């Protein structure tokens, strides 16, 4: 037998623009078929959980299975509210950018359940010892953490507008928030830095005997970066109280997940390879997200080691305000995503369980819309990108050194400040 022709393999997505979306690669198990082990399970014994998919809400809105977190009606309604506010607020951010009032915007449409459920779960398991903060090390699509943790929506909007109310004074891109008092570390634009930061935070807490958790976030594309693998080595060796979240929304800008190695294996399996407890979860299922985040947080806080979680979801919107996804994927792909929309799924669950009525849902959306409209109107009173109330250029010389060195003082004076 003659050898096969040598060639370079370049992964291709199942569908391109003009073709029908194809998600046949996604295996969706029935709700209740995935086991929930004890939090002290040995990491190698979670292999099946790295290849399966934790789900709680089925297609008819019914919740079931061992992973059902049995949340109160109030908690579920609060989670739904946070998700709706996050979506509406980010819709306004993009609108402000299109109006020329902001330089840049990004949305987490279709992924709101991930950030919100994880933030609420970490908060719900906090020991409240007053010994330090649990800290999220997010990417630019986890703004829902700030919403869930009660950060000022006006401050978030002011940063988008780059106006005088921007708490970072123009030192970051509009979408890259920094609110450490809300457990939200400064967003880094570099890929996968969050992994080494989150693991390092957890290591520092463990060294000082604090029961705090470092929660790291990254996208599936960034798992190909060296920092991701370095972070996993340290997590494996030192077993700090950390959670490493991989949000697999199928696209890293215009590169589909296969370019990062997501075709022949799951991203969750990388956790198993490093000896970490690993879970794979339906990212559009708020209840499943809350359940796995609670499990991982309790495991970390009780000294049983780190957990890697792959969140399977779909980036419904463009990568950013500078991106046009119709250039590289089918136009109707998001609507065809088989795991549905997170807001619609939790809403259906609450309706089917009799925990809300249609009129209450309508009122909730109206209240959230009014809140966001009021927020944006107030933020705009501080100015916007094109107004005279923009930040002074002198701000670029501050917040870098404790004392401004002579050469920067000279540069500032040359600008007339």
XYZ file of C-alpha atoms in Angstrom:
417
model
C 0.000 0.000 0.000
C 1.394 3.358 -1.018
C 1.565 6.097 1.613
C -1.182 8.702 1.611
C -0.451 12.125 0.213
C 1.244 14.425 2.712
C -0.735 17.585 3.373
C -1.282 20.233 6.016
C -4.598 19.891 7.808
C -6.474 23.170 8.218
C -9.766 22.764 10.145
C -12.840 24.202 8.466
C -16.169 25.126 10.080
C -19.206 23.047 9.153
C -20.914 25.979 7.438
C -19.890 29.229 5.808
C -21.925 32.299 4.714
C -24.771 31.331 2.413
C -24.959 27.786 3.798
C -27.275 26.283 6.385
C -25.929 26.264 9.968
C -24.670 22.840 11.015
C -24.350 21.981 14.702
C -24.418 18.224 14.263
C -21.118 17.981 16.158
C -22.865 18.945 19.388
C -24.153 15.966 21.376
C -26.910 17.057 23.757
C -27.744 14.552 26.509
C -31.125 14.291 28.186
C -31.555 16.248 31.391
C -30.824 14.064 34.406
C -28.393 11.682 32.721
C -25.193 13.325 33.990
C -24.061 12.337 37.486
C -23.157 14.820 40.228
C -20.220 13.572 42.311
C -19.209 14.734 45.775
C -17.024 17.854 45.852
C -14.060 15.821 47.101
C -14.048 13.456 44.106
C -10.515 12.667 42.831
C -9.833 14.751 39.733
C -9.216 11.753 37.390
C -12.668 10.423 38.277
C -14.314 13.384 36.528
C -13.275 12.254 33.039
C -16.846 11.437 32.016
C -17.933 14.914 33.164
C -15.370 16.452 30.803
C -16.971 14.716 27.838
C -20.635 14.967 28.842
C -22.787 18.094 29.241
C -24.454 19.143 32.493
C -28.015 20.317 31.842
C -30.880 21.124 34.235
C -33.589 22.851 32.147
C -35.024 20.732 29.328
C -36.572 21.985 26.093
C -39.993 22.264 27.744
C -38.747 24.350 30.651
C -38.781 21.578 33.244
C -35.847 21.334 35.671
C -34.530 17.978 36.828
C -31.577 15.713 37.530
C -28.947 15.532 40.258
C -27.517 18.901 39.228
C -30.763 20.797 39.847
C -29.629 23.439 42.394
C -33.151 23.796 43.833
C -32.888 27.569 43.879
C -35.603 29.707 45.404
C -38.022 31.548 43.174
C -36.512 34.843 44.325
C -33.002 33.737 43.312
C -34.136 32.614 39.880
C -36.079 35.811 39.276
C -33.073 37.852 40.378
C -30.867 35.915 37.958
C -33.320 36.550 35.123
C -33.390 40.245 35.953
C -29.588 40.471 35.903
C -29.480 38.755 32.514
C -32.119 41.023 30.999
C -30.404 44.157 32.321
C -27.053 42.959 30.974
C -28.488 42.408 27.503
C -30.406 45.671 27.367
C -27.448 47.652 28.676
C -25.063 46.170 26.120
C -27.610 46.828 23.371
C -27.443 50.479 24.390
C -23.647 50.408 24.429
C -23.597 49.270 20.812
C -26.187 51.883 19.880
C -24.071 54.605 21.491
C -21.083 53.438 19.460
C -23.094 53.499 16.233
C -24.213 57.044 17.084
C -20.611 58.165 17.397
C -20.909 58.738 21.139
C -18.568 55.858 22.032
C -15.439 54.492 20.411
C -15.982 50.790 20.897
C -18.516 48.275 22.219
C -18.914 44.531 22.724
C -21.888 42.349 23.631
C -22.355 39.063 25.466
C -25.679 38.322 23.786
C -26.504 34.633 24.198
C -23.933 34.250 26.996
C -25.550 36.231 29.816
C -26.378 33.152 31.905
C -22.692 32.280 32.217
C -21.399 35.400 33.954
C -24.553 35.964 36.003
C -24.939 32.399 37.280
C -21.241 32.091 38.133
C -21.177 35.420 39.996
C -24.276 34.556 41.993
C -22.949 31.094 42.852
C -19.601 32.409 44.097
C -21.397 35.045 46.186
C -23.827 32.481 47.610
C -20.961 30.278 48.829
C -18.844 33.099 50.279
C -17.915 32.343 53.891
C -18.188 36.004 54.826
C -15.130 35.879 57.015
C -14.044 39.375 56.079
C -10.621 38.007 55.264
C -10.395 38.953 51.622
C -12.280 39.052 48.340
C -13.134 36.281 45.960
C -11.890 37.713 42.674
C -13.016 37.207 39.081
C -10.396 37.701 36.380
C -12.717 38.283 33.426
C -12.533 38.847 29.715
C -14.578 41.511 27.945
C -17.731 39.338 27.767
C -18.366 38.898 31.488
C -20.001 42.246 32.197
C -22.872 40.316 33.747
C -20.638 39.753 36.778
C -20.673 43.491 37.481
C -24.435 43.634 37.070
C -24.926 40.656 39.397
C -22.479 42.075 41.938
C -24.283 45.396 42.142
C -21.839 47.727 40.410
C -23.144 51.108 39.281
C -24.682 50.836 35.824
C -24.092 54.551 35.359
C -20.354 54.107 35.957
C -20.262 51.239 33.455
C -21.964 53.443 30.872
C -19.717 56.432 31.572
C -16.684 54.298 30.765
C -18.280 53.294 27.461
C -18.846 56.985 26.678
C -15.272 57.956 27.698
C -16.689 60.948 29.538
C -15.845 62.780 32.762
C -17.624 60.091 34.787
C -15.287 57.340 33.586
C -13.778 55.913 36.777
C -10.677 54.787 34.852
C -10.151 58.237 33.296
C -9.581 56.857 29.808
C -6.817 54.470 30.920
C -8.672 51.447 29.497
C -10.709 50.583 26.424
C -14.404 51.386 26.988
C -15.444 47.746 27.594
C -12.514 46.830 29.849
C -13.835 47.577 33.305
C -11.910 47.410 36.574
C -13.927 47.191 39.786
C -11.919 45.200 42.334
C -14.271 46.121 45.174
C -16.927 44.120 43.295
C -14.584 41.173 42.877
C -13.904 42.152 39.251
C -10.211 42.493 38.397
C -8.982 44.796 35.621
C -9.714 43.270 32.236
C -6.643 42.554 30.149
C -6.845 42.777 26.389
C -4.084 40.202 26.032
C -5.310 36.646 25.633
C -5.269 34.148 28.522
C -3.537 36.428 31.034
C -6.603 35.896 33.214
C -5.609 32.276 33.818
C -2.241 32.967 35.390
C -3.725 35.922 37.290
C -6.619 33.906 38.700
C -4.433 30.970 39.670
C -1.908 33.362 41.229
C -4.615 35.109 43.253
C -5.791 31.755 44.587
C -2.226 30.721 45.412
C -1.717 33.947 47.333
C -4.889 33.352 49.303
C -3.851 29.805 50.146
C -0.386 30.920 51.262
C -1.931 33.364 53.718
C -4.553 30.879 54.877
C -7.545 32.746 53.435
C -10.573 30.860 52.103
C -10.869 33.047 49.018
C -11.349 31.805 45.460
C -9.682 33.042 42.275
C -12.061 32.721 39.317
C -10.321 32.887 35.935
C -12.081 33.369 32.590
C -11.016 32.871 28.995
C -12.446 32.012 25.606
C -11.879 28.771 23.747
C -9.541 30.436 21.260
C -7.194 31.616 24.011
C -6.684 28.059 25.246
C -4.048 27.887 22.503
C -2.011 30.561 24.298
C 1.002 29.708 26.448
C -0.375 31.538 29.487
C -3.352 29.179 29.559
C -1.134 26.124 29.793
C 1.235 27.751 32.278
C -1.718 28.525 34.522
C -2.956 24.941 34.346
C 0.481 23.624 35.306
C 0.530 25.800 38.439
C -3.079 24.882 39.263
C -2.248 21.196 38.924
C 0.961 21.317 40.952
C -0.061 23.623 43.812
C -3.813 22.828 43.956
C -4.932 26.384 44.833
C -8.609 27.301 45.346
C -9.297 28.393 41.782
C -11.898 27.908 39.046
C -10.762 28.069 35.432
C -13.654 28.898 33.103
C -13.428 28.341 29.349
C -16.315 30.026 27.528
C -16.598 28.098 24.288
C -18.821 30.349 22.191
C -17.613 28.620 19.009
C -15.852 31.653 17.494
C -12.660 33.533 18.379
C -13.421 36.586 16.243
C -13.541 34.945 12.795
C -11.665 31.750 13.709
C -13.958 28.885 14.638
C -13.220 26.605 17.574
C -11.402 24.026 15.451
C -8.442 26.369 14.975
C -7.834 26.111 18.730
C -8.201 22.326 18.662
C -11.873 21.911 19.504
C -12.928 19.451 16.794
C -11.572 16.049 17.812
C -11.729 16.696 21.569
C -13.503 18.982 24.012
C -11.745 21.929 25.608
C -12.785 20.501 28.971
C -10.575 17.479 28.360
C -7.540 19.721 28.695
C -8.345 19.940 32.379
C -8.213 16.164 32.716
C -4.867 16.158 30.926
C -3.473 18.427 33.636
C -4.978 16.433 36.487
C -7.755 18.914 37.291
C -11.334 18.145 38.227
C -13.316 19.054 35.128
C -16.920 19.831 34.191
C -18.619 20.614 30.895
C -21.882 22.535 31.090
C -24.690 23.917 28.955
C -23.792 27.601 29.018
C -27.304 28.701 28.080
C -28.846 27.027 31.138
C -28.823 29.378 34.139
C -29.625 26.625 36.636
C -26.895 24.327 35.324
C -24.414 27.191 35.407
C -25.275 28.029 38.997
C -24.997 24.354 39.974
C -21.552 23.693 38.497
C -20.176 27.011 39.754
C -21.443 26.248 43.250
C -19.870 22.773 43.100
C -16.522 24.142 41.923
C -16.528 26.981 44.465
C -17.315 24.670 47.373
C -14.627 22.260 46.191
C -12.083 25.080 46.074
C -13.101 26.707 49.349
C -12.952 23.414 51.234
C -9.421 22.665 50.088
C -10.143 19.946 47.511
C -8.404 21.772 44.682
C -9.158 23.582 41.413
C -11.815 22.896 38.802
C -11.861 23.589 35.072
C -15.267 24.297 33.520
C -16.067 24.443 29.809
C -19.198 26.472 29.109
C -20.752 25.417 25.782
C -22.573 28.365 24.250
C -22.769 30.496 21.103
C -21.739 34.079 20.461
C -24.999 35.397 19.085
C -23.716 38.873 18.239
C -20.613 40.132 16.499
C -17.256 39.825 18.214
C -17.246 43.595 18.676
C -18.512 46.771 17.065
C -15.641 46.391 14.562
C -16.730 42.935 13.391
C -19.222 41.640 10.807
C -19.940 37.938 11.476
C -21.900 37.534 8.243
C -18.510 37.512 6.493
C -17.504 34.186 8.024
C -20.595 32.315 9.276
C -24.230 31.793 8.230
C -26.404 34.799 8.915
C -29.004 32.821 10.866
C -26.537 30.709 12.833
C -27.359 32.154 16.263
C -31.077 31.513 15.820
C -30.293 27.887 14.936
C -28.115 27.214 17.990
C -29.651 24.051 19.510
C -29.189 25.126 23.151
C -31.447 28.120 22.630
C -31.388 31.531 24.298
C -30.554 31.724 28.039
C -33.110 34.417 28.867
C -35.889 32.621 27.022
C -35.012 29.288 28.656
C -35.073 30.590 32.220
C -38.248 32.539 31.472
C -39.928 29.384 30.135
C -38.833 27.445 33.212
C -40.314 30.042 35.559
C -43.557 30.053 33.583
C -43.864 26.273 33.425
C -43.131 25.899 37.131
C -45.746 28.516 37.999
C -43.190 30.828 39.607
C -44.095 33.772 37.384
C -46.982 34.772 35.162
C -46.855 36.191 31.655
C -47.852 39.601 32.980
C -45.078 39.493 35.601
C -42.518 38.697 32.902
C -43.810 41.559 30.789
C -43.526 43.894 33.768
C -40.011 42.650 34.529
C -38.863 43.485 30.994
C -40.536 46.882 31.227
C -38.853 47.632 34.561
C -35.453 46.584 33.207
C -35.946 48.704 30.100
C -36.830 51.741 32.206
C -33.792 51.168 34.436
C -31.416 50.957 31.472
C -32.954 53.961 29.714
C -32.625 56.017 32.889
C -29.051 54.801 33.352
C -27.958 55.835 29.868
C -29.700 59.205 30.122
C -27.908 59.957 33.393
C -24.528 58.805 32.047
C -24.890 61.044 28.996
C -25.156 64.090 31.257
C -21.422 63.589 31.914
C -20.731 63.899 28.177
C -19.669 61.477 25.493
C -16.822 60.765 23.107
C -17.514 63.812 20.965
C -18.436 66.357 23.616
C -16.492 69.135 25.321
C -16.739 67.306 28.627
C -14.253 64.639 27.600
C -11.358 63.874 29.900
C -8.364 66.161 29.918
C -5.319 64.799 28.012
C -3.355 65.379 31.222
C -4.996 62.239 32.623
C -2.800 60.038 30.433
C 0.185 60.938 32.606
C -1.470 59.846 35.842
C -2.141 56.429 37.413
C 1.056 54.918 35.974
C 3.722 56.004 38.477
C 3.183 56.930 42.139
C 5.236 60.050 41.428
C 5.347 61.360 37.872
C 8.978 61.141 36.682
C 10.691 64.229 35.196
C 10.521 63.116 31.559
C 6.741 62.689 31.760
C 6.384 66.023 33.535
C 8.206 67.618 30.604
C 5.960 65.882 28.072
C 2.864 67.020 29.964
C 4.134 70.603 30.035
C 4.775 70.477 26.281
C 1.072 69.693 25.849
C 0.221 72.695 27.977
C -0.868 70.873 31.140
